[in-house]
Coordinates of C-alpha atoms in Angstrom, one line a residue:
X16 CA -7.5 34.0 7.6
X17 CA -5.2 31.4 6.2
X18 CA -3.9 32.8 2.4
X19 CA -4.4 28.9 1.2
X20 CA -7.0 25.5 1.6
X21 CA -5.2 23.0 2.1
X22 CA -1.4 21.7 2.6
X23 CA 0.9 21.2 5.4
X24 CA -0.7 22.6 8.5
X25 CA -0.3 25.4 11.3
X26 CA 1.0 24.4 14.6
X27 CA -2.5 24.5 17.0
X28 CA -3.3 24.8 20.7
X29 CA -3.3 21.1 22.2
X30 CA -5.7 19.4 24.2
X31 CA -4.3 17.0 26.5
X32 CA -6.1 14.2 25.2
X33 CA -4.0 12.7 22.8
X34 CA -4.9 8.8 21.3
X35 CA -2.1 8.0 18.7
X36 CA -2.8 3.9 18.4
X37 CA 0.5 2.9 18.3
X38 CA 3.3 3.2 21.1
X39 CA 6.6 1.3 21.1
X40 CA 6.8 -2.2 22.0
X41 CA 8.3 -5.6 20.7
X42 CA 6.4 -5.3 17.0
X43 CA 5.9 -1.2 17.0
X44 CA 8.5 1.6 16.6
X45 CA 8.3 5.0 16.8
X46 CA 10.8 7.2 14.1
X47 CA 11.2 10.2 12.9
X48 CA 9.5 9.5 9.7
X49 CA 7.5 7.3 7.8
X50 CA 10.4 6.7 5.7
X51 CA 12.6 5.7 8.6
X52 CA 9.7 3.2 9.5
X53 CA 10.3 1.5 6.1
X54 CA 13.9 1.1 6.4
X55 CA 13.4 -0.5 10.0
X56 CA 10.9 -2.5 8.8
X57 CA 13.2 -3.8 5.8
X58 CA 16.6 -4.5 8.4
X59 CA 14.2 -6.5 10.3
X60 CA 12.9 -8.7 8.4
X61 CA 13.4 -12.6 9.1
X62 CA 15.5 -13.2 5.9
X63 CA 17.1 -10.4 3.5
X64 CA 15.3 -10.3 0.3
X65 CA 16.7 -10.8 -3.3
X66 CA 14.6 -7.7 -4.3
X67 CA 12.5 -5.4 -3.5
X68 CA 9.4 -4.4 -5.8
X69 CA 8.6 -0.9 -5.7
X70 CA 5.8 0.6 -7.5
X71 CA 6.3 2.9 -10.2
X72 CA 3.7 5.4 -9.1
X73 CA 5.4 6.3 -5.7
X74 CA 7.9 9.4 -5.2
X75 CA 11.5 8.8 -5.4
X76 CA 11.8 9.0 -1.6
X77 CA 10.3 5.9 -1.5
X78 CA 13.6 4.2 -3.0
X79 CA 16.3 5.7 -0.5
X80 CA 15.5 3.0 2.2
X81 CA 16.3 -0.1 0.7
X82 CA 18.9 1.8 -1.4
X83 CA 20.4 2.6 1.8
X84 CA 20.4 -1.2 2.9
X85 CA 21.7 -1.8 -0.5
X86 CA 19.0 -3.5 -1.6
X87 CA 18.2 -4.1 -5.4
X88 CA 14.8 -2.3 -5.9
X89 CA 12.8 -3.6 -8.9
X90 CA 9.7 -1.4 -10.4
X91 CA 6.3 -2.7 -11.0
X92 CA 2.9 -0.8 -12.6
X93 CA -0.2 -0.5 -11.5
X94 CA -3.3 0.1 -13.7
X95 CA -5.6 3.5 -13.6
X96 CA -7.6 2.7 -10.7
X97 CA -4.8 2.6 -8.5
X98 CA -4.7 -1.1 -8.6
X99 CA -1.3 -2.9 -8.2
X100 CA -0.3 -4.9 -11.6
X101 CA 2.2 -7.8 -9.3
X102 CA 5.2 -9.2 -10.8
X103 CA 4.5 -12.7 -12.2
X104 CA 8.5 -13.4 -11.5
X105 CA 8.8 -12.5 -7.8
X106 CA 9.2 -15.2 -5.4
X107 CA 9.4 -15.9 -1.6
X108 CA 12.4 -14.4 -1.6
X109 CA 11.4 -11.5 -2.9
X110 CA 9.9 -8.0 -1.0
X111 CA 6.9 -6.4 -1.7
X112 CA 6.1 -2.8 -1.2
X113 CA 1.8 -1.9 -1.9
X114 CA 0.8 1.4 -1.6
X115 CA -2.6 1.7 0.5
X116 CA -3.2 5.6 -1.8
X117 CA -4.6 8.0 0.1
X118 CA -6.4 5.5 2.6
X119 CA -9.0 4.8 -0.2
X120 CA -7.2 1.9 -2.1
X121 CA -7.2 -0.6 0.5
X122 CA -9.2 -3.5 -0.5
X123 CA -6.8 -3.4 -3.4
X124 CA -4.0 -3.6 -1.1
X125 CA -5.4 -6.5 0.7
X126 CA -6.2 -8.8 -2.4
X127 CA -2.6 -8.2 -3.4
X128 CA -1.0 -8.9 -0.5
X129 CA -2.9 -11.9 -0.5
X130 CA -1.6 -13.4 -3.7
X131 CA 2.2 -12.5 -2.9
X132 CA 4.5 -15.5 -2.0
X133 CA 6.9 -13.5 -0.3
X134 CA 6.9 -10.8 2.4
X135 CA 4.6 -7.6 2.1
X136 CA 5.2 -3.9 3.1
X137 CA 2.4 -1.7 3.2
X138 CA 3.0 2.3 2.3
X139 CA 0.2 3.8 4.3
X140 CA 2.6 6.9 4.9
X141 CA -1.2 8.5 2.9
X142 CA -3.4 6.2 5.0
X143 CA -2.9 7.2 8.4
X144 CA -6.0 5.8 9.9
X145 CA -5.8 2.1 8.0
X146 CA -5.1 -1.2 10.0
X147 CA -2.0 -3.7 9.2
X148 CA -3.4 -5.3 6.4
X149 CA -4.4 -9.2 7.3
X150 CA -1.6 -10.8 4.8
X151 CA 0.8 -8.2 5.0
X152 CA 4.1 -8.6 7.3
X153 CA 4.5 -4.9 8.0
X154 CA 3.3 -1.3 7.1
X155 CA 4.6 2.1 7.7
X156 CA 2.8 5.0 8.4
X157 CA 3.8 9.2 8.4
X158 CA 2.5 11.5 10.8
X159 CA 2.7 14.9 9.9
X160 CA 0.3 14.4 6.7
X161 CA -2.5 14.0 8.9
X162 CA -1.7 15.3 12.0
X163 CA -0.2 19.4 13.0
X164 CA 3.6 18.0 13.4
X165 CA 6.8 18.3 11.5
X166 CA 7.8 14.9 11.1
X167 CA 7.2 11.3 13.0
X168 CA 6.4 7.7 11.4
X169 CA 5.3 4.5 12.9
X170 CA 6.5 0.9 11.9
X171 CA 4.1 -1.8 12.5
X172 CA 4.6 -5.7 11.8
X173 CA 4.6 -9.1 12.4
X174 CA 7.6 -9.3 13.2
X175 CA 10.4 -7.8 16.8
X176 CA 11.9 -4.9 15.5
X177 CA 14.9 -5.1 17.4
X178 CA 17.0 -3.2 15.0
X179 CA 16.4 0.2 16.0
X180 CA 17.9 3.2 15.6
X181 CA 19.8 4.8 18.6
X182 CA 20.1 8.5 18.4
X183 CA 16.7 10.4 18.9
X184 CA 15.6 13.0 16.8
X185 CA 15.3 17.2 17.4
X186 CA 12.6 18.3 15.8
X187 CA 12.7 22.3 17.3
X188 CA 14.0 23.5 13.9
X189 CA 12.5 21.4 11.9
X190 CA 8.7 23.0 13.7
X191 CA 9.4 26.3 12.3
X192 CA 7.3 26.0 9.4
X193 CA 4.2 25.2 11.8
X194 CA 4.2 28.4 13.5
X195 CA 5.0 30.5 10.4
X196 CA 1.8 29.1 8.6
X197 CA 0.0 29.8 12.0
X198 CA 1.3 33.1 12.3
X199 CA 1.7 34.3 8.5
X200 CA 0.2 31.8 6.0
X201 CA 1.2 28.9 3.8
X202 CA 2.9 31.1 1.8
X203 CA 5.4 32.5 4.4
X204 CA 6.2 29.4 5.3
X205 CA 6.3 27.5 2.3
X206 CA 10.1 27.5 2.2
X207 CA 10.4 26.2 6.0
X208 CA 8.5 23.5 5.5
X209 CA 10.3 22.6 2.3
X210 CA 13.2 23.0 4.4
X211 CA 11.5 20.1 7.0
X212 CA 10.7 18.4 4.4
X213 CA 14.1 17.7 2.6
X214 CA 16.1 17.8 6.6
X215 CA 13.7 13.8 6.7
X216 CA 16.4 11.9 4.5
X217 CA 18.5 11.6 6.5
X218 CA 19.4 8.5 9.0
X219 CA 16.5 6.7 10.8
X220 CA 16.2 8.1 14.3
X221 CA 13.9 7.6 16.8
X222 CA 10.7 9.6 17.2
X223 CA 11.5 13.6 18.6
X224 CA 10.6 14.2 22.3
X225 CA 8.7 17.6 20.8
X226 CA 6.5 15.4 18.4
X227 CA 5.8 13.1 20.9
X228 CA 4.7 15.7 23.1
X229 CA 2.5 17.4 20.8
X230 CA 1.0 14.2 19.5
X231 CA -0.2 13.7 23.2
X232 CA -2.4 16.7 22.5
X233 CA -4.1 15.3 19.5
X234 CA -7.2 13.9 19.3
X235 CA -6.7 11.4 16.0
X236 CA -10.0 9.6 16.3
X237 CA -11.8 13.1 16.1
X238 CA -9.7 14.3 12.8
X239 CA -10.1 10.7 11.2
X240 CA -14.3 10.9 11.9
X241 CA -14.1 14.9 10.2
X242 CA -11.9 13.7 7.5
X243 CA -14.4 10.8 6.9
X244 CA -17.5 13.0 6.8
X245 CA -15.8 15.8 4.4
X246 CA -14.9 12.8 1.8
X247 CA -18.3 11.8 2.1
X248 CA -19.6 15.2 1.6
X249 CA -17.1 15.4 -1.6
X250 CA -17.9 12.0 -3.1
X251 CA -21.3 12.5 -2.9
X252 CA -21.1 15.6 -5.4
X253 CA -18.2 14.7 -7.6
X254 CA -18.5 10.7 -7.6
X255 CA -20.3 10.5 -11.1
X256 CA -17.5 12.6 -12.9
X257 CA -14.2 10.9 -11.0
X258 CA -13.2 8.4 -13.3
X259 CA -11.0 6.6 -10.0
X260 CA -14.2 4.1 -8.7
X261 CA -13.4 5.1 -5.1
X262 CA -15.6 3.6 -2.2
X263 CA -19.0 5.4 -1.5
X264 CA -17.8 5.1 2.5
X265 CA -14.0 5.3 2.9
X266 CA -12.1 2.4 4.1
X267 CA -9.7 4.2 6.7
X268 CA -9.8 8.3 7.2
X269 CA -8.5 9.5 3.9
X270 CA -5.6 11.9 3.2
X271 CA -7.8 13.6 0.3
X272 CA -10.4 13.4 -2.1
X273 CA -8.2 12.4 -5.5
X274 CA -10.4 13.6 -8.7
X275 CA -9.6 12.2 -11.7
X276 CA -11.8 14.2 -14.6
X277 CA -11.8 15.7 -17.7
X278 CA -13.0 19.4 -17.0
X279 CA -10.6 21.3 -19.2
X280 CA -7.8 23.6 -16.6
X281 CA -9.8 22.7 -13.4
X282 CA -6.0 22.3 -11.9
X283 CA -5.0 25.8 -12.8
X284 CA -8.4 27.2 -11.4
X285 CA -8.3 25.8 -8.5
X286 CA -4.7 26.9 -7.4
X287 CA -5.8 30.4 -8.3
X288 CA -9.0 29.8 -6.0
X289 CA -6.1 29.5 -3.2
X290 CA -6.9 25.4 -3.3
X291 CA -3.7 23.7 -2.7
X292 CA -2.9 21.0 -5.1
X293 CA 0.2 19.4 -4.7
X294 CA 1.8 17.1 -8.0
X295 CA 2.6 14.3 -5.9
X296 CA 4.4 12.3 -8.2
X297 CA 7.0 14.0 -11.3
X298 CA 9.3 11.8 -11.1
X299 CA 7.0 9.5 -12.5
X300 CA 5.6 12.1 -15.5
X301 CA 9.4 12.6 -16.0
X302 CA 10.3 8.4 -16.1
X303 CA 7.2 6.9 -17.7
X304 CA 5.5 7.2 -21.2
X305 CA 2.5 9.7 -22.0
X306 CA 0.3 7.0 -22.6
X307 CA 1.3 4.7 -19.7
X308 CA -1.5 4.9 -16.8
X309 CA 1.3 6.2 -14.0
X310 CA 2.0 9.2 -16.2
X311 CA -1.9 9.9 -16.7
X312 CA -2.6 9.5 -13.2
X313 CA 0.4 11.9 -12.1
X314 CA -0.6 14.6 -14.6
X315 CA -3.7 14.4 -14.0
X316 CA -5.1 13.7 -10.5
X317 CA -6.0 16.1 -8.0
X318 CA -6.0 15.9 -4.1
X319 CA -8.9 17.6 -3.0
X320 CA -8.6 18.8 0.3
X321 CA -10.7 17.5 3.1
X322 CA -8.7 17.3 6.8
X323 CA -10.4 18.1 9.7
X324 CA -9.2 21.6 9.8
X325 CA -12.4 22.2 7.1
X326 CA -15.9 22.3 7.7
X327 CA -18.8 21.4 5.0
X328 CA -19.4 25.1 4.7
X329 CA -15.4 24.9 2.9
X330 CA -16.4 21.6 1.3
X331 CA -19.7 23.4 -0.3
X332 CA -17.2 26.2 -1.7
X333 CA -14.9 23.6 -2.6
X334 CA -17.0 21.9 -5.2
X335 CA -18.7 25.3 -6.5
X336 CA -14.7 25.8 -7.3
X337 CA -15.4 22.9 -9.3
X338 CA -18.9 23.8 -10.6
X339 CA -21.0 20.6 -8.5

């Protein structure tokens, strides 16, 4: 048995039956991560913005593709249900960049996008499973936080995407970490995958011939519906104490379950339980005020686990963890 709940996943037996909805073509590009997806997204655009608004509740990795474009980036908040707080100065020929949170923030994505004069990107790099938003020019999504492979991204838009990268990428090393977790555990190969992890900054390439491979032997539609039913399962129990108003039935397949309460420690106890919780964001407790609703939401906010590699049987342990 696996020595943690939760995490970056094992490498499993595939299935031939693969249905990844996106493939390349005139508007669609496969890349070796999501964050390659956003810088081709941003060299393609019909007109180079002035600026590019970033939200301050996103991970630093976030800035290296329009930094890398040289692109000034400009920061904007968002309030503590997630919801984008837009610039009132930005104009058409400004860049917007909404974050669609863990697949469960979507409608707010949409009504911003909506009011934004100028071009908007969509993060769903933690909302997998969520469609190009209907005023949006482009999103980006990542691969391997939904899906058993080391890297991969897709870039979607309105837009040809005919600046693309050349050079494809190798992902054999970078796989390691897969088979360790299958093998030994998350723990043996927490370093590997830490290793994968920091190996995606560099250039964009295009999507690995051993990701695409194993993708073919993925059935995403199957994962999305388990993910689906496990966040209903979890919201169910532990709606009337998350003080995030999150949908009854989830948008798009969600990444996690994020709680936002006020039981004293539950962090610390869970991570003991073996529950991986990862503290998505310290750059933003590091950069923002104590009182400021990034900072709450970074310290506080915990991403339940709930892919389709768990059952309701782990769900039901899961919130006893909790004490539902």
């Amino acid at each position: 048995m696996d020595d943690m709940m939760g995490g970056f996943f094992a490498a499993t037996e595939l299935q031939e039956r693969g249905d990844l909805p996106w493939e390349d073509g005139p508007c669609c590009a496969l890349l070796s991560s999501g964050r390659a997806a956003l810088e081709v997204l941003l060299c393609n655009l019909p007109y180079r913005p002035r600026r590019v608004w970033v939200p301050r509740m996103a991970c630093d990795t976030l800035l290296h593709p329009p930094e890398r474009l040289g692109l000034p980036v400009v920061r904007y908040a968002c309030d503590e249900q997630l919801r984008p707080l837009l610039p009132t100065d930005a104009g058409e020929e400004d860049a917007l960049i909404l974050i669609n949170y863990f697949g469960v923030t979507g409608a707010a994505v949409e009504a911003a996008a909506s009011d934004f004069r100028g071009p908007v990107l969509v993060d769903a790099t933690t909302a997998l499973h969520a469609p190009l938003p209907e005023h949006a020019a482009g999103v980006f999504y990542s691969f391997r936080k939904f899906l058993p492979v080391a890297d991969g991204g897709a870039a979607v838009a309105r837009y040809p995407l005919t600046r693309l990268p050349e050079a494809e990428d190798d992902s054999r090393t970078r796989e390691r970490f897969l088979h360790l977790r299958a093998a030994q555990g998350a723990h043996a190969a927490a370093a590997a995958a830490q290793e994968a992890e920091d190996s995606l900054s560099a250039a964009p390439k295009k999507l690995s011939p051993q990701t695409r491979e194993r993708l073919r032997g993925i059935n995403c539609a199957a994962a999305a519906a388990h993910r689906r039913e496990n966040y209903r399962l979890l919201h169910a129990a532990l709606g009337p104490l998350n003080r995030l108003e999150l949908p009854a039935e989830p948008p798009a397949a969600p990444m996690c379950y994020p709680l936002v309460s006020g039981i004293p420690d539950l962090r610390d106890s869970l991570v003991d339980a073996g529950i991986a919780l990862p503290l998505f964001w310290p750059e933003v407790i590091a950069a923002t005020a104590p009182h400021e609703a990034e900072n709450r939401l970074a310290r506080t906010l915990l991403p339940l686990p709930l892919d389709q590699r768990y059952t309701d049987a782990d769900m039901q342990h899961l919130l006893r963890l909790i004490g539902c």
